[in-house]
Amino acid sequence: MKSLALRIADKRMLRLIGSFLKAGVMENGLVGPVDEGTPQGGPLSPLLSNVVLDELDRELERRGHRFVRYADDCNIYVRSQHAGQRVKRSITSFITRRLKLRVNEQKSAVARPVERKFLGFSFTANGQKRRIAPKAIVRFKRKVRELTRRTRGISLEQMTKEVAAYLRGWKAYFGFCQTPSVLGTLDQWLRRRLRAVIWKQWKRGTVRYRKLCERGVRRDLAAHSAGNSRGPWRIANSPAMSIAFPTAYFDSIGLPRMLTAT
Protein backbone atom coordinates (compact mmCIF):
# COMPACT_ATOMS: atom_id res chain seq x y z
CA MET A 1 0.00 0.00 0.00
CA LYS A 2 2.96 2.33 0.62
CA SER A 3 4.18 1.68 -2.93
CA LEU A 4 0.71 2.41 -4.30
CA ALA A 5 0.41 5.62 -2.29
CA LEU A 6 3.56 6.91 -3.99
CA ARG A 7 1.87 6.51 -7.37
CA ILE A 8 -1.83 7.09 -6.68
CA ALA A 9 -3.10 10.36 -5.23
CA ASP A 10 -6.77 9.40 -5.23
CA LYS A 11 -7.50 8.11 -1.72
CA ARG A 12 -10.77 6.55 -2.87
CA MET A 13 -8.82 4.25 -5.18
CA LEU A 14 -6.43 3.33 -2.36
CA ARG A 15 -9.36 2.49 -0.07
CA LEU A 16 -10.91 0.36 -2.82
CA ILE A 17 -7.70 -1.64 -3.28
CA GLY A 18 -7.37 -1.98 0.48
CA SER A 19 -10.91 -3.37 0.64
CA PHE A 20 -10.02 -5.90 -2.05
CA LEU A 21 -7.03 -7.08 -0.04
CA LYS A 22 -9.13 -7.54 3.11
CA ALA A 23 -12.20 -9.08 1.45
CA GLY A 24 -11.10 -12.69 1.97
CA VAL A 25 -11.63 -15.69 -0.31
CA MET A 26 -14.46 -18.17 -0.74
CA GLU A 27 -13.62 -21.88 -0.57
CA ASN A 28 -16.29 -24.59 -0.59
CA GLY A 29 -18.98 -21.98 -0.04
CA LEU A 30 -17.30 -20.44 3.01
CA VAL A 31 -15.49 -17.10 3.17
CA GLY A 32 -12.09 -17.18 4.87
CA PRO A 33 -9.82 -14.27 5.81
CA VAL A 34 -6.64 -13.36 3.95
CA ASP A 35 -3.79 -12.59 6.34
CA GLU A 36 -1.27 -11.50 3.71
CA GLY A 37 -0.88 -11.19 -0.04
CA THR A 38 -3.63 -11.51 -2.62
CA PRO A 39 -5.77 -14.56 -3.53
CA GLN A 40 -4.27 -16.86 -6.17
CA GLY A 41 -5.79 -15.98 -9.54
CA GLY A 42 -7.44 -12.81 -8.27
CA PRO A 43 -7.78 -9.89 -10.72
CA LEU A 44 -5.77 -7.64 -8.42
CA SER A 45 -2.72 -9.93 -8.24
CA PRO A 46 -1.04 -9.11 -11.59
CA LEU A 47 -1.63 -5.38 -11.11
CA LEU A 48 -0.03 -5.33 -7.67
CA SER A 49 2.77 -7.62 -8.87
CA ASN A 50 3.67 -5.11 -11.55
CA VAL A 51 3.65 -2.25 -9.08
CA VAL A 52 5.82 -4.03 -6.51
CA LEU A 53 8.15 -5.71 -9.01
CA ASP A 54 8.75 -2.59 -11.06
CA GLU A 55 11.72 -2.04 -8.77
CA LEU A 56 13.03 -5.47 -9.76
CA ASP A 57 12.76 -4.52 -13.45
CA ARG A 58 14.75 -1.37 -12.84
CA GLU A 59 17.41 -3.30 -10.93
CA LEU A 60 17.76 -5.86 -13.74
CA GLU A 61 18.02 -3.06 -16.30
CA ARG A 62 20.65 -1.31 -14.16
CA ARG A 63 22.71 -4.52 -14.15
CA GLY A 64 22.37 -4.88 -17.92
CA HIS A 65 20.51 -8.23 -17.83
CA ARG A 66 18.19 -9.46 -20.52
CA PHE A 67 14.95 -10.63 -18.94
CA VAL A 68 11.23 -11.11 -19.43
CA ARG A 69 8.62 -10.79 -16.70
CA TYR A 70 4.86 -11.21 -16.50
CA ALA A 71 3.33 -10.48 -13.07
CA ASP A 72 5.37 -12.60 -10.63
CA ASP A 73 6.87 -14.93 -13.26
CA CYS A 74 10.31 -13.85 -14.46
CA ASN A 75 13.08 -15.33 -16.62
CA ILE A 76 16.59 -13.84 -16.69
CA TYR A 77 18.93 -14.76 -19.56
CA VAL A 78 22.69 -15.02 -19.10
CA ARG A 79 25.52 -16.67 -21.04
CA SER A 80 26.60 -19.56 -18.81
CA GLN A 81 25.57 -21.91 -16.03
CA HIS A 82 28.05 -20.28 -13.68
CA ALA A 83 26.66 -16.81 -14.41
CA GLY A 84 23.15 -18.17 -13.90
CA GLN A 85 23.98 -19.49 -10.43
CA ARG A 86 25.61 -16.19 -9.47
CA VAL A 87 22.72 -14.06 -10.75
CA LYS A 88 20.13 -16.32 -9.13
CA ARG A 89 21.77 -15.91 -5.72
CA SER A 90 22.14 -12.17 -6.14
CA ILE A 91 18.58 -11.53 -7.38
CA THR A 92 17.09 -13.82 -4.74
CA SER A 93 18.87 -11.77 -2.10
CA PHE A 94 17.59 -8.53 -3.66
CA ILE A 95 13.99 -9.77 -3.74
CA THR A 96 14.16 -11.08 -0.19
CA ARG A 97 15.96 -8.19 1.50
CA ARG A 98 14.95 -5.18 -0.56
CA LEU A 99 11.42 -6.08 -1.65
CA LYS A 100 10.60 -8.22 1.41
CA LEU A 101 9.20 -11.02 -0.77
CA ARG A 102 9.75 -14.77 -0.77
CA VAL A 103 11.16 -16.56 -3.82
CA ASN A 104 9.58 -19.91 -4.66
CA GLU A 105 12.69 -22.10 -4.67
CA GLN A 106 10.78 -25.13 -5.97
CA LYS A 107 9.86 -23.31 -9.17
CA SER A 108 13.15 -21.46 -9.53
CA ALA A 109 16.14 -22.97 -11.35
CA VAL A 110 19.14 -22.32 -13.53
CA ALA A 111 18.72 -24.13 -16.86
CA ARG A 112 18.77 -23.71 -20.60
CA PRO A 113 15.71 -21.99 -22.10
CA VAL A 114 14.61 -25.19 -23.86
CA GLU A 115 14.39 -26.90 -20.46
CA ARG A 116 12.16 -24.26 -18.88
CA LYS A 117 8.69 -22.90 -19.52
CA PHE A 118 7.24 -19.42 -19.37
CA LEU A 119 3.48 -18.72 -19.29
CA GLY A 120 2.78 -22.18 -20.68
CA PHE A 121 5.35 -21.99 -23.48
CA SER A 122 8.85 -23.35 -23.97
CA PHE A 123 11.21 -23.68 -26.94
CA THR A 124 12.10 -26.43 -29.39
CA ALA A 125 15.47 -28.16 -29.02
CA ASN A 126 17.21 -25.74 -31.39
CA GLY A 127 15.67 -22.77 -29.58
CA GLN A 128 14.18 -21.35 -32.78
CA LYS A 129 10.46 -21.95 -32.23
CA ARG A 130 7.90 -21.50 -29.48
CA ARG A 131 6.19 -24.69 -28.43
CA ILE A 132 3.49 -25.50 -25.92
CA ALA A 133 5.04 -26.65 -22.66
CA PRO A 134 4.43 -30.35 -21.87
CA LYS A 135 2.67 -29.53 -18.59
CA ALA A 136 0.22 -27.27 -20.46
CA ILE A 137 -0.68 -30.18 -22.76
CA VAL A 138 -1.16 -32.45 -19.73
CA ARG A 139 -3.54 -29.87 -18.20
CA PHE A 140 -5.40 -29.58 -21.51
CA LYS A 141 -6.00 -33.33 -21.71
CA ARG A 142 -7.00 -33.50 -18.05
CA LYS A 143 -9.62 -30.79 -18.62
CA VAL A 144 -10.97 -32.45 -21.78
CA ARG A 145 -11.22 -35.79 -19.99
CA GLU A 146 -13.17 -34.06 -17.24
CA LEU A 147 -15.57 -32.48 -19.75
CA THR A 148 -16.07 -35.72 -21.68
CA ARG A 149 -16.33 -38.27 -18.89
CA ARG A 150 -19.11 -40.80 -19.38
CA THR A 151 -20.68 -40.36 -15.95
CA ARG A 152 -21.72 -36.76 -16.66
CA GLY A 153 -25.05 -37.95 -18.11
CA ILE A 154 -25.38 -35.24 -20.78
CA SER A 155 -25.97 -35.42 -24.53
CA LEU A 156 -23.13 -35.37 -27.05
CA GLU A 157 -24.39 -31.99 -28.31
CA GLN A 158 -24.20 -30.40 -24.85
CA MET A 159 -20.83 -32.00 -24.20
CA THR A 160 -19.49 -30.70 -27.51
CA LYS A 161 -20.77 -27.22 -26.72
CA GLU A 162 -18.88 -27.15 -23.42
CA VAL A 163 -15.72 -28.57 -24.99
CA ALA A 164 -15.95 -26.01 -27.81
CA ALA A 165 -16.13 -23.12 -25.33
CA TYR A 166 -12.99 -24.39 -23.59
CA LEU A 167 -11.20 -24.96 -26.91
CA ARG A 168 -11.85 -21.45 -28.16
CA GLY A 169 -10.25 -19.91 -25.09
CA TRP A 170 -7.36 -22.40 -25.11
CA LYS A 171 -6.66 -21.88 -28.80
CA ALA A 172 -6.81 -18.09 -28.46
CA TYR A 173 -3.86 -18.37 -26.09
CA PHE A 174 -1.84 -21.40 -27.21
CA GLY A 175 -2.53 -20.96 -30.92
CA PHE A 176 0.41 -18.55 -30.70
CA CYS A 177 2.78 -21.56 -30.74
CA GLN A 178 5.02 -22.22 -33.76
CA THR A 179 4.60 -26.00 -33.77
CA PRO A 180 1.33 -26.66 -35.66
CA SER A 181 1.97 -30.41 -35.63
CA VAL A 182 1.23 -30.40 -31.88
CA LEU A 183 -2.14 -28.73 -32.49
CA GLY A 184 -2.88 -31.28 -35.23
CA THR A 185 -2.08 -34.15 -32.87
CA LEU A 186 -4.36 -32.69 -30.19
CA ASP A 187 -7.12 -32.31 -32.80
CA GLN A 188 -6.88 -36.01 -33.63
CA TRP A 189 -6.76 -36.98 -29.95
CA LEU A 190 -9.86 -34.91 -29.16
CA ARG A 191 -11.92 -36.36 -32.01
CA ARG A 192 -10.88 -39.86 -30.97
CA ARG A 193 -11.93 -39.04 -27.42
CA LEU A 194 -15.40 -38.00 -28.61
CA ARG A 195 -15.73 -41.08 -30.82
CA ALA A 196 -14.98 -43.19 -27.73
CA VAL A 197 -17.74 -41.32 -25.85
CA ILE A 198 -20.20 -42.10 -28.66
CA TRP A 199 -19.20 -45.77 -28.64
CA LYS A 200 -19.78 -45.97 -24.89
CA GLN A 201 -23.19 -44.34 -25.22
CA TRP A 202 -24.34 -46.94 -27.74
CA LYS A 203 -23.60 -49.72 -25.18
CA ARG A 204 -25.02 -52.85 -26.90
CA GLY A 205 -23.67 -54.58 -29.99
CA THR A 206 -26.99 -54.47 -31.84
CA VAL A 207 -27.26 -50.72 -31.31
CA ARG A 208 -23.68 -50.21 -32.43
CA TYR A 209 -24.25 -52.25 -35.60
CA ARG A 210 -27.42 -50.37 -36.48
CA LYS A 211 -25.94 -46.94 -35.79
CA LEU A 212 -22.83 -47.64 -37.86
CA CYS A 213 -24.93 -48.82 -40.79
CA GLU A 214 -27.09 -45.70 -40.54
CA ARG A 215 -23.98 -43.59 -40.84
CA GLY A 216 -22.80 -45.20 -44.06
CA VAL A 217 -20.49 -47.96 -42.81
CA ARG A 218 -20.55 -51.22 -44.83
CA ARG A 219 -22.49 -54.00 -43.12
CA ASP A 220 -19.54 -56.37 -42.88
CA LEU A 221 -17.31 -53.68 -41.37
CA ALA A 222 -20.10 -52.57 -39.02
CA ALA A 223 -20.66 -56.17 -37.87
CA HIS A 224 -16.94 -56.69 -37.30
CA SER A 225 -16.67 -53.52 -35.22
CA ALA A 226 -19.89 -54.11 -33.25
CA GLY A 227 -18.71 -57.58 -32.27
CA ASN A 228 -15.21 -56.47 -31.39
CA SER A 229 -14.32 -56.91 -27.72
CA ARG A 230 -11.72 -54.17 -27.66
CA GLY A 231 -12.29 -51.15 -25.46
CA PRO A 232 -13.86 -47.85 -26.60
CA TRP A 233 -10.51 -46.09 -26.98
CA ARG A 234 -9.24 -48.73 -29.41
CA ILE A 235 -12.50 -48.87 -31.34
CA ALA A 236 -12.61 -45.07 -31.57
CA ASN A 237 -9.57 -45.24 -33.84
CA SER A 238 -11.05 -47.94 -36.08
CA PRO A 239 -11.93 -47.40 -39.77
CA ALA A 240 -15.64 -47.84 -39.00
CA MET A 241 -15.79 -45.00 -36.47
CA SER A 242 -13.63 -42.79 -38.69
CA ILE A 243 -16.08 -43.32 -41.55
CA ALA A 244 -19.14 -42.83 -39.36
CA PHE A 245 -17.76 -39.72 -37.66
CA PRO A 246 -15.27 -37.96 -39.93
CA THR A 247 -13.79 -34.57 -39.19
CA ALA A 248 -16.61 -32.95 -41.17
CA TYR A 249 -19.14 -34.36 -38.68
CA PHE A 250 -17.44 -32.64 -35.75
CA ASP A 251 -17.28 -29.44 -37.80
CA SER A 252 -21.03 -29.68 -38.31
CA ILE A 253 -21.80 -29.92 -34.58
CA GLY A 254 -19.68 -26.87 -33.79
CA LEU A 255 -16.40 -28.36 -32.57
CA PRO A 256 -13.65 -25.88 -33.56
CA ARG A 257 -10.41 -27.14 -35.00
CA MET A 258 -7.23 -26.15 -33.21
CA LEU A 259 -5.24 -26.51 -36.43
CA THR A 260 -6.93 -24.57 -39.23
CA ALA A 261 -5.85 -25.38 -42.76
CA THR A 262 -4.33 -22.46 -44.66
mmCIF file of C-alpha atoms in Angstrom:
data_model
loop_
_atom_site.group_PDB
_atom_site.id
_atom_site.type_symbol
_atom_site.label_atom_id
_atom_site.label_comp_id
_atom_site.label_asym_id
_atom_site.label_seq_id
_atom_site.Cartn_x
_atom_site.Cartn_y
_atom_site.Cartn_z
ATOM 1 C CA MET A 1 0.000 0.000 0.000
ATOM 2 C CA LYS A 2 2.960 2.330 0.617
ATOM 3 C CA SER A 3 4.175 1.677 -2.930
ATOM 4 C CA LEU A 4 0.710 2.405 -4.299
ATOM 5 C CA ALA A 5 0.413 5.621 -2.291
ATOM 6 C CA LEU A 6 3.561 6.913 -3.995
ATOM 7 C CA ARG A 7 1.873 6.512 -7.368
ATOM 8 C CA ILE A 8 -1.833 7.093 -6.678
ATOM 9 C CA ALA A 9 -3.099 10.363 -5.229
ATOM 10 C CA ASP A 10 -6.774 9.400 -5.229
ATOM 11 C CA LYS A 11 -7.502 8.106 -1.719
ATOM 12 C CA ARG A 12 -10.766 6.547 -2.869
ATOM 13 C CA MET A 13 -8.815 4.255 -5.176
ATOM 14 C CA LEU A 14 -6.432 3.334 -2.363
ATOM 15 C CA ARG A 15 -9.364 2.491 -0.074
ATOM 16 C CA LEU A 16 -10.906 0.357 -2.819
ATOM 17 C CA ILE A 17 -7.696 -1.640 -3.285
ATOM 18 C CA GLY A 18 -7.372 -1.980 0.478
ATOM 19 C CA SER A 19 -10.906 -3.373 0.642
ATOM 20 C CA PHE A 20 -10.021 -5.902 -2.051
ATOM 21 C CA LEU A 21 -7.035 -7.078 -0.036
ATOM 22 C CA LYS A 22 -9.133 -7.541 3.115
ATOM 23 C CA ALA A 23 -12.201 -9.077 1.453
ATOM 24 C CA GLY A 24 -11.096 -12.690 1.970
ATOM 25 C CA VAL A 25 -11.632 -15.691 -0.307
ATOM 26 C CA MET A 26 -14.456 -18.170 -0.742
ATOM 27 C CA GLU A 27 -13.624 -21.879 -0.570
ATOM 28 C CA ASN A 28 -16.286 -24.593 -0.588
ATOM 29 C CA GLY A 29 -18.976 -21.984 -0.038
ATOM 30 C CA LEU A 30 -17.298 -20.444 3.012
ATOM 31 C CA VAL A 31 -15.490 -17.096 3.168
ATOM 32 C CA GLY A 32 -12.092 -17.179 4.869
ATOM 33 C CA PRO A 33 -9.821 -14.272 5.812
ATOM 34 C CA VAL A 34 -6.641 -13.361 3.948
ATOM 35 C CA ASP A 35 -3.790 -12.593 6.343
ATOM 36 C CA GLU A 36 -1.271 -11.496 3.710
ATOM 37 C CA GLY A 37 -0.878 -11.193 -0.045
ATOM 38 C CA THR A 38 -3.629 -11.515 -2.622
ATOM 39 C CA PRO A 39 -5.771 -14.555 -3.526
ATOM 40 C CA GLN A 40 -4.274 -16.855 -6.168
ATOM 41 C CA GLY A 41 -5.793 -15.980 -9.541
ATOM 42 C CA GLY A 42 -7.444 -12.808 -8.268
ATOM 43 C CA PRO A 43 -7.775 -9.894 -10.724
ATOM 44 C CA LEU A 44 -5.772 -7.637 -8.420
ATOM 45 C CA SER A 45 -2.723 -9.928 -8.236
ATOM 46 C CA PRO A 46 -1.043 -9.114 -11.587
ATOM 47 C CA LEU A 47 -1.633 -5.379 -11.113
ATOM 48 C CA LEU A 48 -0.031 -5.326 -7.672
ATOM 49 C CA SER A 49 2.765 -7.624 -8.873
ATOM 50 C CA ASN A 50 3.671 -5.112 -11.554
ATOM 51 C CA VAL A 51 3.650 -2.253 -9.078
ATOM 52 C CA VAL A 52 5.820 -4.025 -6.508
ATOM 53 C CA LEU A 53 8.152 -5.711 -9.006
ATOM 54 C CA ASP A 54 8.747 -2.590 -11.057
ATOM 55 C CA GLU A 55 11.724 -2.038 -8.772
ATOM 56 C CA LEU A 56 13.028 -5.472 -9.760
ATOM 57 C CA ASP A 57 12.755 -4.517 -13.451
ATOM 58 C CA ARG A 58 14.751 -1.373 -12.844
ATOM 59 C CA GLU A 59 17.414 -3.302 -10.930
ATOM 60 C CA LEU A 60 17.761 -5.863 -13.744
ATOM 61 C CA GLU A 61 18.022 -3.060 -16.298
ATOM 62 C CA ARG A 62 20.646 -1.313 -14.165
ATOM 63 C CA ARG A 63 22.709 -4.516 -14.149
ATOM 64 C CA GLY A 64 22.368 -4.880 -17.922
ATOM 65 C CA HIS A 65 20.508 -8.228 -17.829
ATOM 66 C CA ARG A 66 18.185 -9.464 -20.525
ATOM 67 C CA PHE A 67 14.952 -10.634 -18.944
ATOM 68 C CA VAL A 68 11.226 -11.108 -19.425
ATOM 69 C CA ARG A 69 8.619 -10.792 -16.696
ATOM 70 C CA TYR A 70 4.856 -11.206 -16.495
ATOM 71 C CA ALA A 71 3.327 -10.477 -13.071
ATOM 72 C CA ASP A 72 5.372 -12.597 -10.628
ATOM 73 C CA ASP A 73 6.866 -14.931 -13.258
ATOM 74 C CA CYS A 74 10.309 -13.848 -14.458
ATOM 75 C CA ASN A 75 13.082 -15.329 -16.620
ATOM 76 C CA ILE A 76 16.587 -13.835 -16.694
ATOM 77 C CA TYR A 77 18.934 -14.763 -19.555
ATOM 78 C CA VAL A 78 22.693 -15.025 -19.102
ATOM 79 C CA ARG A 79 25.523 -16.665 -21.043
ATOM 80 C CA SER A 80 26.600 -19.563 -18.815
ATOM 81 C CA GLN A 81 25.566 -21.913 -16.034
ATOM 82 C CA HIS A 82 28.047 -20.283 -13.681
ATOM 83 C CA ALA A 83 26.655 -16.815 -14.411
ATOM 84 C CA GLY A 84 23.154 -18.166 -13.900
ATOM 85 C CA GLN A 85 23.981 -19.489 -10.434
ATOM 86 C CA ARG A 86 25.608 -16.192 -9.468
ATOM 87 C CA VAL A 87 22.719 -14.055 -10.751
ATOM 88 C CA LYS A 88 20.127 -16.323 -9.132
ATOM 89 C CA ARG A 89 21.770 -15.914 -5.720
ATOM 90 C CA SER A 90 22.137 -12.171 -6.142
ATOM 91 C CA ILE A 91 18.583 -11.532 -7.380
ATOM 92 C CA THR A 92 17.088 -13.824 -4.743
ATOM 93 C CA SER A 93 18.872 -11.774 -2.101
ATOM 94 C CA PHE A 94 17.593 -8.530 -3.660
ATOM 95 C CA ILE A 95 13.988 -9.771 -3.735
ATOM 96 C CA THR A 96 14.161 -11.085 -0.187
ATOM 97 C CA ARG A 97 15.961 -8.194 1.497
ATOM 98 C CA ARG A 98 14.953 -5.177 -0.565
ATOM 99 C CA LEU A 99 11.420 -6.081 -1.654
ATOM 100 C CA LYS A 100 10.598 -8.219 1.409
ATOM 101 C CA LEU A 101 9.198 -11.016 -0.773
ATOM 102 C CA ARG A 102 9.753 -14.773 -0.767
ATOM 103 C CA VAL A 103 11.161 -16.563 -3.815
ATOM 104 C CA ASN A 104 9.579 -19.914 -4.655
ATOM 105 C CA GLU A 105 12.688 -22.097 -4.670
ATOM 106 C CA GLN A 106 10.777 -25.131 -5.970
ATOM 107 C CA LYS A 107 9.859 -23.309 -9.171
ATOM 108 C CA SER A 108 13.151 -21.457 -9.533
ATOM 109 C CA ALA A 109 16.136 -22.975 -11.352
ATOM 110 C CA VAL A 110 19.144 -22.324 -13.531
ATOM 111 C CA ALA A 111 18.717 -24.128 -16.855
ATOM 112 C CA ARG A 112 18.768 -23.714 -20.601
ATOM 113 C CA PRO A 113 15.706 -21.986 -22.101
ATOM 114 C CA VAL A 114 14.614 -25.192 -23.857
ATOM 115 C CA GLU A 115 14.386 -26.901 -20.456
ATOM 116 C CA ARG A 116 12.160 -24.259 -18.878
ATOM 117 C CA LYS A 117 8.692 -22.897 -19.522
ATOM 118 C CA PHE A 118 7.239 -19.416 -19.370
ATOM 119 C CA LEU A 119 3.484 -18.718 -19.294
ATOM 120 C CA GLY A 120 2.777 -22.183 -20.677
ATOM 121 C CA PHE A 121 5.346 -21.991 -23.480
ATOM 122 C CA SER A 122 8.845 -23.346 -23.972
ATOM 123 C CA PHE A 123 11.213 -23.681 -26.941
ATOM 124 C CA THR A 124 12.105 -26.429 -29.388
ATOM 125 C CA ALA A 125 15.471 -28.157 -29.017
ATOM 126 C CA ASN A 126 17.211 -25.743 -31.386
ATOM 127 C CA GLY A 127 15.673 -22.767 -29.583
ATOM 128 C CA GLN A 128 14.182 -21.351 -32.778
ATOM 129 C CA LYS A 129 10.459 -21.950 -32.234
ATOM 130 C CA ARG A 130 7.897 -21.502 -29.476
ATOM 131 C CA ARG A 131 6.191 -24.691 -28.426
ATOM 132 C CA ILE A 132 3.493 -25.499 -25.918
ATOM 133 C CA ALA A 133 5.044 -26.646 -22.656
ATOM 134 C CA PRO A 134 4.435 -30.349 -21.872
ATOM 135 C CA LYS A 135 2.671 -29.526 -18.594
ATOM 136 C CA ALA A 136 0.225 -27.270 -20.462
ATOM 137 C CA ILE A 137 -0.678 -30.179 -22.756
ATOM 138 C CA VAL A 138 -1.163 -32.451 -19.733
ATOM 139 C CA ARG A 139 -3.540 -29.873 -18.197
ATOM 140 C CA PHE A 140 -5.401 -29.582 -21.509
ATOM 141 C CA LYS A 141 -5.996 -33.334 -21.712
ATOM 142 C CA ARG A 142 -7.001 -33.498 -18.054
ATOM 143 C CA LYS A 143 -9.624 -30.790 -18.623
ATOM 144 C CA VAL A 144 -10.975 -32.447 -21.778
ATOM 145 C CA ARG A 145 -11.224 -35.789 -19.990
ATOM 146 C CA GLU A 146 -13.171 -34.064 -17.239
ATOM 147 C CA LEU A 147 -15.567 -32.476 -19.749
ATOM 148 C CA THR A 148 -16.070 -35.723 -21.682
ATOM 149 C CA ARG A 149 -16.328 -38.269 -18.895
ATOM 150 C CA ARG A 150 -19.107 -40.800 -19.384
ATOM 151 C CA THR A 151 -20.680 -40.357 -15.950
ATOM 152 C CA ARG A 152 -21.724 -36.758 -16.663
ATOM 153 C CA GLY A 153 -25.047 -37.954 -18.112
ATOM 154 C CA ILE A 154 -25.384 -35.243 -20.784
ATOM 155 C CA SER A 155 -25.966 -35.424 -24.532
ATOM 156 C CA LEU A 156 -23.132 -35.366 -27.045
ATOM 157 C CA GLU A 157 -24.387 -31.994 -28.311
ATOM 158 C CA GLN A 158 -24.197 -30.395 -24.852
ATOM 159 C CA MET A 159 -20.830 -32.004 -24.201
ATOM 160 C CA THR A 160 -19.487 -30.697 -27.507
ATOM 161 C CA LYS A 161 -20.772 -27.220 -26.724
ATOM 162 C CA GLU A 162 -18.879 -27.151 -23.420
ATOM 163 C CA VAL A 163 -15.721 -28.573 -24.989
ATOM 164 C CA ALA A 164 -15.945 -26.009 -27.808
ATOM 165 C CA ALA A 165 -16.127 -23.125 -25.330
ATOM 166 C CA TYR A 166 -12.991 -24.390 -23.593
ATOM 167 C CA LEU A 167 -11.203 -24.958 -26.910
ATOM 168 C CA ARG A 168 -11.846 -21.449 -28.165
ATOM 169 C CA GLY A 169 -10.246 -19.907 -25.093
ATOM 170 C CA TRP A 170 -7.363 -22.397 -25.109
ATOM 171 C CA LYS A 171 -6.664 -21.875 -28.802
ATOM 172 C CA ALA A 172 -6.813 -18.091 -28.461
ATOM 173 C CA TYR A 173 -3.860 -18.372 -26.090
ATOM 174 C CA PHE A 174 -1.839 -21.403 -27.205
ATOM 175 C CA GLY A 175 -2.532 -20.960 -30.920
ATOM 176 C CA PHE A 176 0.415 -18.552 -30.696
ATOM 177 C CA CYS A 177 2.777 -21.558 -30.741
ATOM 178 C CA GLN A 178 5.024 -22.222 -33.756
ATOM 179 C CA THR A 179 4.596 -26.004 -33.769
ATOM 180 C CA PRO A 180 1.334 -26.657 -35.656
ATOM 181 C CA SER A 181 1.967 -30.412 -35.631
ATOM 182 C CA VAL A 182 1.233 -30.396 -31.877
ATOM 183 C CA LEU A 183 -2.137 -28.728 -32.494
ATOM 184 C CA GLY A 184 -2.884 -31.275 -35.228
ATOM 185 C CA THR A 185 -2.081 -34.148 -32.867
ATOM 186 C CA LEU A 186 -4.362 -32.688 -30.188
ATOM 187 C CA ASP A 187 -7.125 -32.309 -32.797
ATOM 188 C CA GLN A 188 -6.875 -36.007 -33.628
ATOM 189 C CA TRP A 189 -6.763 -36.976 -29.947
ATOM 190 C CA LEU A 190 -9.865 -34.915 -29.164
ATOM 191 C CA ARG A 191 -11.921 -36.360 -32.008
ATOM 192 C CA ARG A 192 -10.877 -39.861 -30.973
ATOM 193 C CA ARG A 193 -11.927 -39.041 -27.418
ATOM 194 C CA LEU A 194 -15.398 -37.999 -28.610
ATOM 195 C CA ARG A 195 -15.730 -41.082 -30.816
ATOM 196 C CA ALA A 196 -14.977 -43.188 -27.727
ATOM 197 C CA VAL A 197 -17.736 -41.323 -25.854
ATOM 198 C CA ILE A 198 -20.196 -42.100 -28.664
ATOM 199 C CA TRP A 199 -19.202 -45.770 -28.639
ATOM 200 C CA LYS A 200 -19.783 -45.969 -24.892
ATOM 201 C CA GLN A 201 -23.194 -44.343 -25.217
ATOM 202 C CA TRP A 202 -24.336 -46.945 -27.744
ATOM 203 C CA LYS A 203 -23.598 -49.721 -25.184
ATOM 204 C CA ARG A 204 -25.021 -52.848 -26.901
ATOM 205 C CA GLY A 205 -23.674 -54.583 -29.990
ATOM 206 C CA THR A 206 -26.993 -54.466 -31.839
ATOM 207 C CA VAL A 207 -27.265 -50.718 -31.309
ATOM 208 C CA ARG A 208 -23.681 -50.215 -32.430
ATOM 209 C CA TYR A 209 -24.248 -52.253 -35.596
ATOM 210 C CA ARG A 210 -27.416 -50.370 -36.481
ATOM 211 C CA LYS A 211 -25.937 -46.941 -35.792
ATOM 212 C CA LEU A 212 -22.834 -47.644 -37.862
ATOM 213 C CA CYS A 213 -24.932 -48.818 -40.789
ATOM 214 C CA GLU A 214 -27.093 -45.701 -40.537
ATOM 215 C CA ARG A 215 -23.983 -43.594 -40.844
ATOM 216 C CA GLY A 216 -22.802 -45.198 -44.061
ATOM 217 C CA VAL A 217 -20.491 -47.957 -42.807
ATOM 218 C CA ARG A 218 -20.546 -51.218 -44.826
ATOM 219 C CA ARG A 219 -22.488 -53.997 -43.116
ATOM 220 C CA ASP A 220 -19.539 -56.370 -42.876
ATOM 221 C CA LEU A 221 -17.313 -53.684 -41.366
ATOM 222 C CA ALA A 222 -20.100 -52.573 -39.022
ATOM 223 C CA ALA A 223 -20.663 -56.168 -37.869
ATOM 224 C CA HIS A 224 -16.941 -56.695 -37.298
ATOM 225 C CA SER A 225 -16.669 -53.515 -35.223
ATOM 226 C CA ALA A 226 -19.890 -54.107 -33.255
ATOM 227 C CA GLY A 227 -18.713 -57.576 -32.267
ATOM 228 C CA ASN A 228 -15.213 -56.466 -31.385
ATOM 229 C CA SER A 229 -14.322 -56.912 -27.718
ATOM 230 C CA ARG A 230 -11.719 -54.171 -27.665
ATOM 231 C CA GLY A 231 -12.285 -51.146 -25.456
ATOM 232 C CA PRO A 232 -13.864 -47.850 -26.596
ATOM 233 C CA TRP A 233 -10.514 -46.086 -26.984
ATOM 234 C CA ARG A 234 -9.238 -48.728 -29.413
ATOM 235 C CA ILE A 235 -12.499 -48.867 -31.340
ATOM 236 C CA ALA A 236 -12.610 -45.071 -31.570
ATOM 237 C CA ASN A 237 -9.569 -45.243 -33.841
ATOM 238 C CA SER A 238 -11.054 -47.937 -36.084
ATOM 239 C CA PRO A 239 -11.929 -47.399 -39.774
ATOM 240 C CA ALA A 240 -15.639 -47.843 -38.998
ATOM 241 C CA MET A 241 -15.787 -45.003 -36.469
ATOM 242 C CA SER A 242 -13.632 -42.787 -38.686
ATOM 243 C CA ILE A 243 -16.082 -43.322 -41.553
ATOM 244 C CA ALA A 244 -19.142 -42.833 -39.357
ATOM 245 C CA PHE A 245 -17.764 -39.718 -37.656
ATOM 246 C CA PRO A 246 -15.271 -37.956 -39.929
ATOM 247 C CA THR A 247 -13.788 -34.568 -39.193
ATOM 248 C CA ALA A 248 -16.609 -32.949 -41.165
ATOM 249 C CA TYR A 249 -19.137 -34.364 -38.676
ATOM 250 C CA PHE A 250 -17.443 -32.639 -35.745
ATOM 251 C CA ASP A 251 -17.279 -29.443 -37.803
ATOM 252 C CA SER A 252 -21.029 -29.680 -38.312
ATOM 253 C CA ILE A 253 -21.796 -29.921 -34.582
ATOM 254 C CA GLY A 254 -19.677 -26.866 -33.785
ATOM 255 C CA LEU A 255 -16.400 -28.360 -32.568
ATOM 256 C CA PRO A 256 -13.649 -25.879 -33.557
ATOM 257 C CA ARG A 257 -10.410 -27.138 -34.999
ATOM 258 C CA MET A 258 -7.232 -26.152 -33.213
ATOM 259 C CA LEU A 259 -5.245 -26.505 -36.428
ATOM 260 C CA THR A 260 -6.931 -24.574 -39.232
ATOM 261 C CA ALA A 261 -5.853 -25.383 -42.764
ATOM 262 C CA THR A 262 -4.334 -22.460 -44.663
#
